Amino acid sequence: MIDLIHRVREPLPVTRGADGGITVGQGETLGVLPALYPEWLGDRSFCEAHGVRFPYVAGEMANGIATTRMVVAMARADMLGFFGAGGLAPSTVESAVEELSRELAGRTNWGVNLIHSPTEPAIEEAVADLLLRRGVPRISASAFMTLTPAVVRCAVSGLRREANGWISRRTTVFAKLSRPELAEKFLSPAPEPLLRVLVERGQITAEEAELARHVPVAEDVTVEADSGGHTDNRPLSALLPTILAVRDEMCARYGYHRPVRVGAAGGLGTPAAVAAAFALGAAYVLTGSVNQVAVEAGVSEEAKKLLAQADITDVAMAPAADMFELGVKLQVLKRGTMFAARANRLYQVYRDHDGIEGIPQPLLDRLEKEVLGASVGDVWVRTKQFWAERDPAELDKAERDPKHRMALVFRWYLGGSSRWAITGDPVRRSDYQLWCGPAMGAFNRWAAGSFLAEPANRSVVQIALNLLEGAAVLTRAHQARTYGVAVPAEAFAFRPRPLS
């Protein structure tokens, strides 16, 4: 029985056995379950719209952890991948876009991340500008708390009305979010005030603004549940149906002519989780944490070893470097690193004091020794060098505001901790910041002792194919059970294997 259920690409006869019970493959045929392919698990319109075979996305892990190599591998496997542009200088992002445009010439199933930068709006604008200028076909907007001129510009630039009357897009925006009120904004047409601003700036045309009134900002919305990095830690089983209902309400209100798709992310580290996401109604799935152990991931081998040892409880919340002063936190690996505890300690000090000068000397001494690993003076010298190149206005603000200067010093540690994990700095191993959700631990338990337990076999494509294949197997087992078949527990287990 198990073998028959696992052969998902073949029809499955549901039969009445000799004992009168419902079984499969032997006895009187009662009905037949048709063949099931991993390609069919999501919304067919997703594959059609994005020119892919599978409803699967490798998400944008910031600081280039989702590398160009990863994006190329996904595109060539007829899936979709996003380069992790968050936290990188625009010049670095442009180099990555040049490489991707060259390697994936003629393809549109790839993209780059645009991360919301409330403390650095000029950086957000600059990245949006280069993505549009270089014709990046897909943009994933993440960590947004509201719509900004940059993300609206990406969504409406290049809108045109075709001969059949439909409105086509030059650039497709994916919106990654976890709140219903934000979903409403991305699933509505762009707001008039922002459109007027963009027209006045000459960044979009009056015709594009007019067409923008008839389409949503995003036709693909990724619901981000309990994920690594920026997250609200919401369970997918509660969040996804809620956002699907918002989608239905917005589509009814505005009468869109094209499907608006809602995908799932967060906590997807096993076939069971992926199958559950599709069963909840996800049009596609997006993975993040688990891809950090892929051979193409842009983190050090030492960092990958730490991630490979994680269990589902080995995560914690810590301050986000890019939104430190706002008190925003993200989910990181806890096991094998002291980053979460040390970063939270820095935020506590920031909250309790008005500037570095107000920190009691004994406490400052401990911070320098136990957290920063350098004197505040040395850190400030390095911090000034960084901001002098990135955004000198931050230094001007720091001169006027001692609390902001303290925040920049502490953010040096937060930013450095991610770089140390990427480069594998052995001196700062206990400070590695690795964005990680419970999916990583679930993946490790599932992969243990299997083909994917060997680091060399963990390509981003093999991870994807095994998650999808396993999800198809589990879906078939559930189908058989709903028709009365006494499906053994072993039928719901899928072991990783080489797939193509």
Short mmCIF file of C-alpha atoms in Angstrom, two decimals:
data_model
loop_
_atom_site.label_atom_id
_atom_site.label_comp_id
_atom_site.label_asym_id
_atom_site.label_seq_id
_atom_site.Cartn_x
_atom_site.Cartn_y
_atom_site.Cartn_z
CA MET A 1 0.00 0.00 0.00
CA ILE A 2 2.70 2.49 0.95
CA ASP A 3 4.52 2.03 -2.35
CA LEU A 4 1.30 2.58 -4.30
CA ILE A 5 0.49 5.77 -2.38
CA HIS A 6 4.01 7.13 -2.86
CA ARG A 7 3.86 6.63 -6.65
CA VAL A 8 2.04 9.93 -6.98
CA ARG A 9 2.53 10.24 -10.73
CA GLU A 10 0.34 7.20 -11.33
CA PRO A 11 -3.44 6.91 -10.82
CA LEU A 12 -4.34 5.25 -7.51
CA PRO A 13 -7.25 2.77 -7.57
CA VAL A 14 -9.34 2.89 -4.40
CA THR A 15 -10.74 -0.63 -3.89
CA ARG A 16 -12.77 -2.84 -1.61
CA GLY A 17 -10.60 -5.59 -0.21
CA ALA A 18 -11.52 -9.22 0.43
CA ASP A 19 -12.42 -8.37 4.03
CA GLY A 20 -14.81 -5.63 2.88
CA GLY A 21 -12.55 -2.80 3.98
CA ILE A 22 -11.47 0.14 1.82
CA THR A 23 -7.93 -0.23 0.51
CA VAL A 24 -5.90 0.54 -2.62
CA GLY A 25 -4.74 -1.51 -5.60
CA GLN A 26 -6.54 -4.82 -4.97
CA GLY A 27 -10.12 -6.05 -5.07
CA GLU A 28 -13.23 -4.34 -6.45
CA THR A 29 -12.42 -0.87 -7.83
CA LEU A 30 -14.57 1.82 -6.21
CA GLY A 31 -12.85 4.81 -7.77
CA VAL A 32 -9.52 6.14 -8.94
CA LEU A 33 -7.47 9.03 -7.59
CA PRO A 34 -5.80 10.73 -10.58
CA ALA A 35 -2.07 11.23 -10.85
CA LEU A 36 -0.66 14.05 -8.73
CA TYR A 37 2.44 16.09 -9.57
CA PRO A 38 4.35 18.50 -7.31
CA GLU A 39 3.83 21.12 -10.03
CA TRP A 40 0.08 20.98 -9.37
CA LEU A 41 0.12 21.69 -5.65
CA GLY A 42 -0.34 25.44 -5.90
CA ASP A 43 -2.27 27.90 -8.04
CA ARG A 44 -1.65 27.20 -11.73
CA SER A 45 -1.82 30.93 -12.46
CA PHE A 46 1.34 31.43 -10.39
CA CYS A 47 3.38 29.22 -12.71
CA GLU A 48 1.82 30.79 -15.80
CA ALA A 49 2.40 34.37 -14.60
CA HIS A 50 6.04 33.84 -13.64
CA GLY A 51 7.16 31.34 -16.26
CA VAL A 52 8.01 28.58 -13.80
CA ARG A 53 7.27 24.89 -13.52
CA PHE A 54 6.91 24.72 -9.74
CA PRO A 55 4.98 26.98 -7.31
CA TYR A 56 8.08 27.45 -5.18
CA VAL A 57 10.22 30.49 -4.29
CA ALA A 58 13.61 30.73 -2.56
CA GLY A 59 13.31 33.89 -0.51
CA GLU A 60 15.62 36.86 -0.19
CA MET A 61 17.97 36.39 2.76
CA ALA A 62 19.60 39.78 3.36
CA ASN A 63 23.25 40.77 3.05
CA GLY A 64 23.57 38.60 -0.03
CA ILE A 65 23.03 35.36 1.89
CA ALA A 66 20.57 34.55 -0.89
CA THR A 67 23.34 34.75 -3.47
CA THR A 68 23.30 35.28 -7.21
CA ARG A 69 24.42 31.67 -7.50
CA MET A 70 21.29 30.59 -5.62
CA VAL A 71 19.01 32.71 -7.81
CA VAL A 72 20.59 31.34 -11.00
CA ALA A 73 20.21 27.74 -9.80
CA MET A 74 16.54 28.28 -8.98
CA ALA A 75 15.78 29.98 -12.30
CA ARG A 76 17.44 27.22 -14.30
CA ALA A 77 15.42 24.65 -12.36
CA ASP A 78 12.23 26.47 -13.43
CA MET A 79 11.56 27.90 -10.00
CA LEU A 80 11.85 31.44 -8.68
CA GLY A 81 14.54 32.98 -6.48
CA PHE A 82 15.23 36.43 -5.07
CA PHE A 83 18.66 37.93 -4.45
CA GLY A 84 19.08 39.17 -0.86
CA ALA A 85 19.78 42.88 -1.42
CA GLY A 86 18.77 44.02 2.07
CA GLY A 87 21.63 45.64 3.96
CA LEU A 88 23.87 45.93 0.89
CA ALA A 89 25.13 49.14 -0.70
CA PRO A 90 23.39 50.06 -3.97
CA SER A 91 26.66 49.57 -5.85
CA THR A 92 26.87 45.98 -4.59
CA VAL A 93 23.27 45.35 -5.55
CA GLU A 94 23.93 46.73 -9.03
CA SER A 95 26.87 44.36 -9.52
CA ALA A 96 24.61 41.46 -8.56
CA VAL A 97 21.91 42.63 -10.98
CA GLU A 98 24.48 42.85 -13.77
CA GLU A 99 25.55 39.26 -13.10
CA LEU A 100 21.98 37.96 -12.94
CA SER A 101 20.98 39.80 -16.12
CA ARG A 102 23.92 38.22 -17.91
CA GLU A 103 23.50 34.70 -16.54
CA LEU A 104 19.71 34.64 -16.94
CA ALA A 105 19.35 36.55 -20.20
CA GLY A 106 15.94 35.91 -21.71
CA ARG A 107 14.45 34.62 -18.44
CA THR A 108 12.02 36.48 -16.20
CA ASN A 109 11.77 33.98 -13.32
CA TRP A 110 14.20 35.78 -11.02
CA GLY A 111 14.22 38.87 -8.87
CA VAL A 112 15.83 41.07 -6.24
CA ASN A 113 14.72 42.22 -2.81
CA LEU A 114 13.66 45.77 -1.97
CA ILE A 115 13.69 46.08 1.82
CA HIS A 116 11.96 48.91 3.64
CA SER A 117 14.53 51.29 5.13
CA PRO A 118 12.64 53.77 7.34
CA THR A 119 15.86 55.23 8.75
CA GLU A 120 17.53 55.36 5.31
CA PRO A 121 14.87 56.35 2.77
CA ALA A 122 17.54 57.52 0.32
CA ILE A 123 18.98 53.98 0.20
CA GLU A 124 15.52 52.52 -0.42
CA GLU A 125 14.98 55.01 -3.25
CA ALA A 126 18.40 54.30 -4.75
CA VAL A 127 17.82 50.53 -4.79
CA ALA A 128 14.36 50.98 -6.29
CA ASP A 129 15.84 53.24 -8.96
CA LEU A 130 18.51 50.76 -10.02
CA LEU A 131 16.09 47.80 -10.05
CA LEU A 132 13.82 49.71 -12.43
CA ARG A 133 16.66 51.11 -14.48
CA ARG A 134 18.19 47.64 -14.96
CA GLY A 135 14.84 46.02 -15.78
CA VAL A 136 14.74 43.51 -12.91
CA PRO A 137 11.60 41.46 -13.72
CA ARG A 138 10.54 40.54 -10.15
CA ILE A 139 10.91 42.58 -6.95
CA SER A 140 10.15 41.23 -3.48
CA ALA A 141 9.17 44.02 -1.08
CA SER A 142 9.85 43.02 2.51
CA ALA A 143 9.71 44.55 6.02
CA PHE A 144 7.43 47.35 4.84
CA MET A 145 5.23 48.90 7.51
CA THR A 146 3.33 51.03 5.00
CA LEU A 147 3.49 51.91 1.32
CA THR A 148 6.34 54.21 0.31
CA PRO A 149 7.02 56.13 -2.90
CA ALA A 150 9.80 53.67 -3.74
CA VAL A 151 7.69 50.51 -3.62
CA VAL A 152 4.70 52.14 -5.37
CA ARG A 153 7.03 53.39 -8.10
CA CYS A 154 8.31 49.84 -8.61
CA ALA A 155 4.75 48.54 -8.88
CA VAL A 156 3.38 51.09 -11.36
CA SER A 157 6.38 51.97 -13.55
CA GLY A 158 5.86 50.48 -16.99
CA LEU A 159 2.14 49.84 -16.68
CA ARG A 160 0.50 49.81 -20.10
CA ARG A 161 -2.86 48.92 -21.60
CA GLU A 162 -2.74 46.13 -24.17
CA ALA A 163 -4.86 45.89 -27.32
CA ASN A 164 -7.30 43.56 -25.53
CA GLY A 165 -7.86 46.21 -22.85
CA TRP A 166 -5.91 44.41 -20.13
CA ILE A 167 -3.25 46.22 -18.14
CA SER A 168 0.20 44.63 -18.30
CA ARG A 169 3.11 45.12 -15.92
CA ARG A 170 6.75 45.51 -16.78
CA THR A 171 7.79 44.76 -13.20
CA THR A 172 6.03 42.39 -10.81
CA VAL A 173 6.10 43.23 -7.11
CA PHE A 174 5.78 40.50 -4.48
CA ALA A 175 4.74 41.86 -1.07
CA LYS A 176 5.94 39.93 1.96
CA LEU A 177 3.81 40.76 4.99
CA SER A 178 2.22 39.44 8.15
CA ARG A 179 -0.56 41.90 9.01
CA PRO A 180 -4.07 42.23 7.55
CA GLU A 181 -3.95 46.04 7.52
CA LEU A 182 -0.77 45.98 5.45
CA ALA A 183 -2.25 43.35 3.15
CA GLU A 184 -5.12 45.72 2.44
CA LYS A 185 -2.67 48.40 1.31
CA PHE A 186 -0.76 46.12 -1.07
CA LEU A 187 -3.95 44.53 -2.39
CA SER A 188 -5.53 47.91 -3.13
CA PRO A 189 -4.67 50.27 -6.00
CA ALA A 190 -1.83 52.66 -5.19
CA PRO A 191 -3.07 55.61 -3.10
CA GLU A 192 -3.73 58.86 -4.93
CA PRO A 193 -1.38 61.03 -2.79
CA LEU A 194 1.62 58.81 -3.59
CA LEU A 195 0.73 58.70 -7.27
CA ARG A 196 0.56 62.50 -7.37
CA VAL A 197 3.96 62.77 -5.69
CA LEU A 198 5.52 60.37 -8.19
CA VAL A 199 4.00 62.22 -11.15
CA GLU A 200 5.20 65.57 -9.79
CA ARG A 201 8.70 64.16 -9.41
CA GLY A 202 8.63 62.88 -12.96
CA GLN A 203 9.19 59.31 -11.75
CA ILE A 204 6.01 57.97 -13.37
CA THR A 205 3.84 59.27 -16.17
CA ALA A 206 0.27 60.51 -15.88
CA GLU A 207 -0.78 57.51 -17.96
CA GLU A 208 0.91 55.10 -15.54
CA ALA A 209 -0.81 56.85 -12.63
CA GLU A 210 -4.18 56.45 -14.34
CA LEU A 211 -3.63 52.74 -15.01
CA ALA A 212 -2.41 52.24 -11.42
CA ARG A 213 -5.94 53.07 -10.24
CA HIS A 214 -7.21 49.81 -11.73
CA VAL A 215 -4.68 47.25 -10.45
CA PRO A 216 -3.41 46.25 -6.99
CA VAL A 217 0.06 47.33 -5.89
CA ALA A 218 0.98 43.63 -5.69
CA GLU A 219 -0.60 40.68 -7.47
CA ASP A 220 1.49 38.26 -5.38
CA VAL A 221 1.37 38.54 -1.59
CA THR A 222 3.60 36.31 0.54
CA VAL A 223 2.16 35.69 4.00
CA GLU A 224 5.13 35.51 6.37
CA ALA A 225 4.37 33.48 9.48
CA ASP A 226 6.89 32.35 12.12
CA SER A 227 10.00 32.93 10.03
CA GLY A 228 13.64 33.82 10.48
CA GLY A 229 14.61 37.48 10.40
CA HIS A 230 11.79 40.03 10.41
CA THR A 231 8.69 38.27 11.73
CA ASP A 232 5.61 38.75 13.88
CA ASN A 233 5.83 35.07 14.95
CA ARG A 234 2.24 34.39 13.87
CA PRO A 235 1.14 30.78 13.17
CA LEU A 236 0.50 30.15 9.48
CA SER A 237 -2.75 28.30 10.22
CA ALA A 238 -4.24 31.52 11.64
CA LEU A 239 -2.51 34.09 9.45
CA LEU A 240 -2.90 32.64 5.95
CA PRO A 241 -6.72 32.20 6.03
CA THR A 242 -7.01 35.73 7.39
CA ILE A 243 -5.00 37.25 4.54
CA LEU A 244 -6.84 35.09 2.00
CA ALA A 245 -10.09 36.59 3.27
CA VAL A 246 -8.61 40.09 2.91
CA ARG A 247 -7.59 39.20 -0.65
CA ASP A 248 -11.12 38.07 -1.48
CA GLU A 249 -12.57 41.25 -0.02
CA MET A 250 -10.20 43.50 -1.96
CA CYS A 251 -10.77 41.63 -5.23
CA ALA A 252 -14.53 41.95 -4.82
CA ARG A 253 -14.25 45.62 -3.95
CA TYR A 254 -12.08 46.59 -6.90
CA GLY A 255 -13.15 44.00 -9.48
CA TYR A 256 -9.68 42.98 -10.63
CA HIS A 257 -9.55 41.05 -13.90
CA ARG A 258 -6.47 38.96 -13.08
CA PRO A 259 -5.93 36.49 -10.23
CA VAL A 260 -4.31 37.90 -7.12
CA ARG A 261 -2.24 35.16 -5.50
CA VAL A 262 -1.40 34.63 -1.83
CA GLY A 263 1.62 32.49 -0.96
CA ALA A 264 2.94 31.11 2.31
CA ALA A 265 6.26 31.53 4.11
CA GLY A 266 7.57 30.89 7.60
CA GLY A 267 7.96 27.52 9.27
CA LEU A 268 8.28 25.61 6.00
CA GLY A 269 11.10 23.18 6.65
CA THR A 270 9.46 19.80 6.01
CA PRO A 271 7.18 18.24 3.39
CA ALA A 272 4.37 18.14 5.95
CA ALA A 273 4.61 21.89 6.51
CA VAL A 274 4.65 22.56 2.75
CA ALA A 275 1.67 20.25 2.18
CA ALA A 276 -0.19 22.01 5.00
CA ALA A 277 0.49 25.42 3.44
CA PHE A 278 -0.97 24.29 0.11
CA ALA A 279 -3.92 22.67 1.89
CA LEU A 280 -4.62 26.01 3.58
CA GLY A 281 -4.91 27.60 0.14
CA ALA A 282 -1.43 28.93 -0.58
CA ALA A 283 -0.83 29.66 -4.27
CA TYR A 284 2.90 29.10 -3.76
CA VAL A 285 5.39 28.55 -0.96
CA LEU A 286 8.51 30.52 -0.09
CA THR A 287 11.37 29.12 1.97
CA GLY A 288 14.12 31.03 3.75
CA SER A 289 15.82 29.65 6.86
CA VAL A 290 16.50 26.20 5.41
CA ASN A 291 18.23 27.62 2.35
CA GLN A 292 21.04 28.96 4.51
CA VAL A 293 22.51 25.44 4.72
CA ALA A 294 22.46 25.12 0.92
CA VAL A 295 25.81 24.95 -0.82
CA GLU A 296 24.96 28.18 -2.68
CA ALA A 297 24.15 30.16 0.48
CA GLY A 298 26.34 33.14 1.28
CA VAL A 299 27.31 32.24 4.83
CA SER A 300 30.45 30.58 6.13
CA GLU A 301 30.82 26.84 6.56
CA GLU A 302 31.11 27.40 10.31
CA ALA A 303 27.76 29.18 10.28
CA LYS A 304 26.18 26.37 8.27
CA LYS A 305 27.41 23.88 10.87
CA LEU A 306 25.70 25.88 13.62
CA LEU A 307 22.46 26.00 11.63
CA ALA A 308 22.65 22.25 10.94
CA GLN A 309 22.70 21.59 14.70
CA ALA A 310 19.62 23.69 15.47
CA ASP A 311 16.41 22.25 16.88
CA ILE A 312 12.99 23.87 16.68
CA THR A 313 13.40 25.66 20.04
CA ASP A 314 16.91 26.98 19.35
CA VAL A 315 15.75 30.43 18.23
CA ALA A 316 15.25 33.78 19.94
CA MET A 317 14.20 37.35 19.19
CA ALA A 318 16.84 40.09 19.00
CA PRO A 319 16.99 43.76 17.91
CA ALA A 320 17.13 44.41 14.17
CA ALA A 321 20.10 46.47 13.03
CA ASP A 322 18.11 48.35 10.41
CA MET A 323 15.27 49.28 12.79
CA PHE A 324 17.11 49.36 16.11
CA GLU A 325 15.74 52.69 17.35
CA LEU A 326 12.18 51.63 16.52
CA GLY A 327 12.48 48.60 18.79
CA VAL A 328 11.85 46.16 15.93
CA LYS A 329 13.11 42.64 16.55
CA LEU A 330 13.92 39.68 14.33
CA GLN A 331 14.27 35.94 14.89
CA VAL A 332 17.76 34.49 15.06
CA LEU A 333 19.62 31.32 15.95
CA LYS A 334 20.22 30.97 19.70
CA ARG A 335 22.16 27.73 19.95
CA GLY A 336 25.92 28.09 19.60
CA THR A 337 25.94 31.89 19.58
CA MET A 338 25.49 34.62 22.20
CA PHE A 339 24.26 37.20 19.72
CA ALA A 340 20.63 37.35 20.87
CA ALA A 341 21.51 37.82 24.54
CA ARG A 342 24.18 40.42 23.79
CA ALA A 343 22.07 42.36 21.30
CA ASN A 344 19.14 42.50 23.71
CA ARG A 345 21.51 43.74 26.38
CA LEU A 346 22.59 46.60 24.11
CA TYR A 347 18.99 47.56 23.43
CA GLN A 348 18.22 47.61 27.15
CA VAL A 349 21.11 50.02 27.71
CA TYR A 350 19.97 52.15 24.76
CA ARG A 351 16.46 52.35 26.17
CA ASP A 352 17.66 53.27 29.67
CA HIS A 353 20.18 56.02 28.80
CA ASP A 354 20.24 59.24 26.77
CA GLY A 355 23.73 58.78 25.41
CA ILE A 356 27.03 56.99 25.88
CA GLU A 357 28.15 59.65 28.33
CA GLY A 358 25.23 58.75 30.59
CA ILE A 359 26.17 55.08 30.87
CA PRO A 360 27.81 54.31 34.23
CA GLN A 361 31.49 53.55 33.69
CA PRO A 362 31.39 50.03 35.21
CA LEU A 363 28.52 49.11 32.85
CA LEU A 364 30.28 50.67 29.87
CA ASP A 365 33.44 48.73 30.69
CA ARG A 366 31.47 45.47 30.71
CA LEU A 367 29.81 46.28 27.40
CA GLU A 368 33.15 46.98 25.77
CA LYS A 369 34.67 43.77 27.11
CA GLU A 370 31.73 41.35 26.93
CA VAL A 371 29.76 42.56 23.92
CA LEU A 372 31.48 45.06 21.64
CA GLY A 373 34.91 43.49 21.89
CA ALA A 374 36.44 46.95 21.45
CA SER A 375 36.38 50.35 23.11
CA VAL A 376 33.54 52.72 22.32
CA GLY A 377 36.13 55.11 20.90
CA ASP A 378 37.43 52.54 18.44
CA VAL A 379 33.90 51.53 17.46
CA TRP A 380 32.96 55.16 16.83
CA VAL A 381 35.96 55.63 14.52
CA ARG A 382 34.86 52.61 12.45
CA THR A 383 31.24 53.75 12.57
CA LYS A 384 32.13 57.20 11.25
CA GLN A 385 34.08 55.68 8.39
CA PHE A 386 31.09 53.54 7.43
CA TRP A 387 28.50 56.32 7.53
CA ALA A 388 30.76 58.84 5.83
CA GLU A 389 30.52 56.63 2.74
CA ARG A 390 26.93 55.38 3.13
CA ASP A 391 25.01 58.42 4.43
CA PRO A 392 26.87 61.40 5.99
CA ALA A 393 23.56 62.80 7.23
CA GLU A 394 23.59 60.10 9.91
CA LEU A 395 26.82 61.57 11.31
CA ASP A 396 25.35 65.07 11.33
CA LYS A 397 22.40 63.76 13.30
CA ALA A 398 24.72 61.92 15.70
CA GLU A 399 26.60 65.15 16.44
CA ARG A 400 23.32 66.81 17.42
CA ASP A 401 21.76 63.84 19.22
CA PRO A 402 23.84 61.82 21.73
CA LYS A 403 21.20 59.05 21.83
CA HIS A 404 21.43 58.61 18.07
CA ARG A 405 25.22 58.44 18.35
CA MET A 406 24.79 55.67 20.95
CA ALA A 407 22.41 53.86 18.59
CA LEU A 408 24.95 53.98 15.75
CA VAL A 409 27.66 52.57 18.02
CA PHE A 410 25.42 49.70 19.10
CA ARG A 411 24.27 49.10 15.52
CA TRP A 412 27.93 48.60 14.60
CA TYR A 413 27.82 45.42 16.65
CA LEU A 414 24.50 44.30 15.16
CA GLY A 415 25.71 44.86 11.60
CA GLY A 416 29.10 43.32 12.27
CA SER A 417 27.60 40.17 13.76
CA SER A 418 25.97 39.31 10.45
CA ARG A 419 29.18 39.96 8.50
CA TRP A 420 31.19 37.82 10.93
CA ALA A 421 28.79 34.91 10.28
CA ILE A 422 29.10 35.42 6.53
CA THR A 423 32.89 35.56 6.53
CA GLY A 424 33.32 32.95 9.26
CA ASP A 425 35.41 35.16 11.54
CA PRO A 426 36.76 32.67 14.11
CA VAL A 427 37.41 35.38 16.71
CA ARG A 428 33.77 36.49 16.73
CA ARG A 429 32.16 33.03 16.46
CA SER A 430 30.10 33.56 19.62
CA ASP A 431 28.66 36.75 18.07
CA TYR A 432 27.34 35.24 14.84
CA GLN A 433 23.93 36.63 13.90
CA LEU A 434 22.05 34.02 11.85
CA TRP A 435 18.44 34.71 10.87
CA CYS A 436 16.59 31.52 11.64
CA GLY A 437 13.09 30.29 12.43
CA PRO A 438 11.82 26.98 13.83
CA ALA A 439 11.76 25.59 10.28
CA MET A 440 15.51 25.08 10.50
CA GLY A 441 15.18 22.66 13.40
CA ALA A 442 12.30 20.83 11.73
CA PHE A 443 14.36 20.48 8.55
CA ASN A 444 17.32 19.10 10.51
CA ARG A 445 15.16 16.44 12.16
CA TRP A 446 13.61 15.45 8.81
CA ALA A 447 16.94 15.34 6.96
CA ALA A 448 18.87 13.48 9.68
CA GLY A 449 20.44 10.27 8.37
CA SER A 450 19.23 10.88 4.83
CA PHE A 451 20.64 12.05 1.51
CA LEU A 452 20.22 15.68 2.64
CA ALA A 453 22.18 15.10 5.83
CA GLU A 454 25.37 15.36 3.78
CA PRO A 455 26.27 19.08 3.37
CA ALA A 456 27.53 18.56 -0.19
CA ASN A 457 24.08 17.32 -1.26
CA ARG A 458 22.23 20.34 0.11
CA SER A 459 21.79 22.38 -3.03
CA VAL A 460 18.94 24.87 -2.97
CA VAL A 461 17.29 22.96 -5.83
CA GLN A 462 17.54 19.56 -4.11
CA ILE A 463 16.04 21.05 -0.95
CA ALA A 464 13.18 22.50 -3.01
CA LEU A 465 12.51 19.36 -5.04
CA ASN A 466 12.48 17.15 -1.95
CA LEU A 467 10.12 19.45 -0.06
CA LEU A 468 7.75 19.54 -3.04
CA GLU A 469 7.95 15.81 -3.79
CA GLY A 470 7.35 15.01 -0.13
CA ALA A 471 4.42 17.42 -0.02
CA ALA A 472 2.87 15.64 -3.01
CA VAL A 473 3.31 12.25 -1.31
CA LEU A 474 1.70 13.49 1.91
CA THR A 475 -1.13 15.10 -0.04
CA ARG A 476 -1.81 11.79 -1.82
CA ALA A 477 -1.81 9.96 1.54
CA HIS A 478 -4.33 12.47 2.91
CA GLN A 479 -6.50 12.04 -0.18
CA ALA A 480 -6.55 8.27 0.26
CA ARG A 481 -7.44 8.60 3.93
CA THR A 482 -10.35 10.96 3.21
CA TYR A 483 -11.82 8.23 0.96
CA GLY A 484 -11.84 5.74 3.79
CA VAL A 485 -8.51 4.00 3.20
CA ALA A 486 -6.83 2.88 6.42
CA VAL A 487 -3.55 4.60 5.56
CA PRO A 488 -0.63 3.48 7.76
CA ALA A 489 1.43 6.14 9.48
CA GLU A 490 4.47 5.17 7.41
CA ALA A 491 2.72 6.44 4.27
CA PHE A 492 3.00 9.98 5.65
CA ALA A 493 6.79 9.76 5.89
CA PHE A 494 8.95 10.87 2.96
CA ARG A 495 12.70 10.45 3.11
CA PRO A 496 14.92 12.84 1.10
CA ARG A 497 16.55 11.42 -2.02
CA PRO A 498 18.35 12.67 -5.16
CA LEU A 499 15.73 14.17 -7.48
CA SER A 500 15.78 15.80 -10.89
#
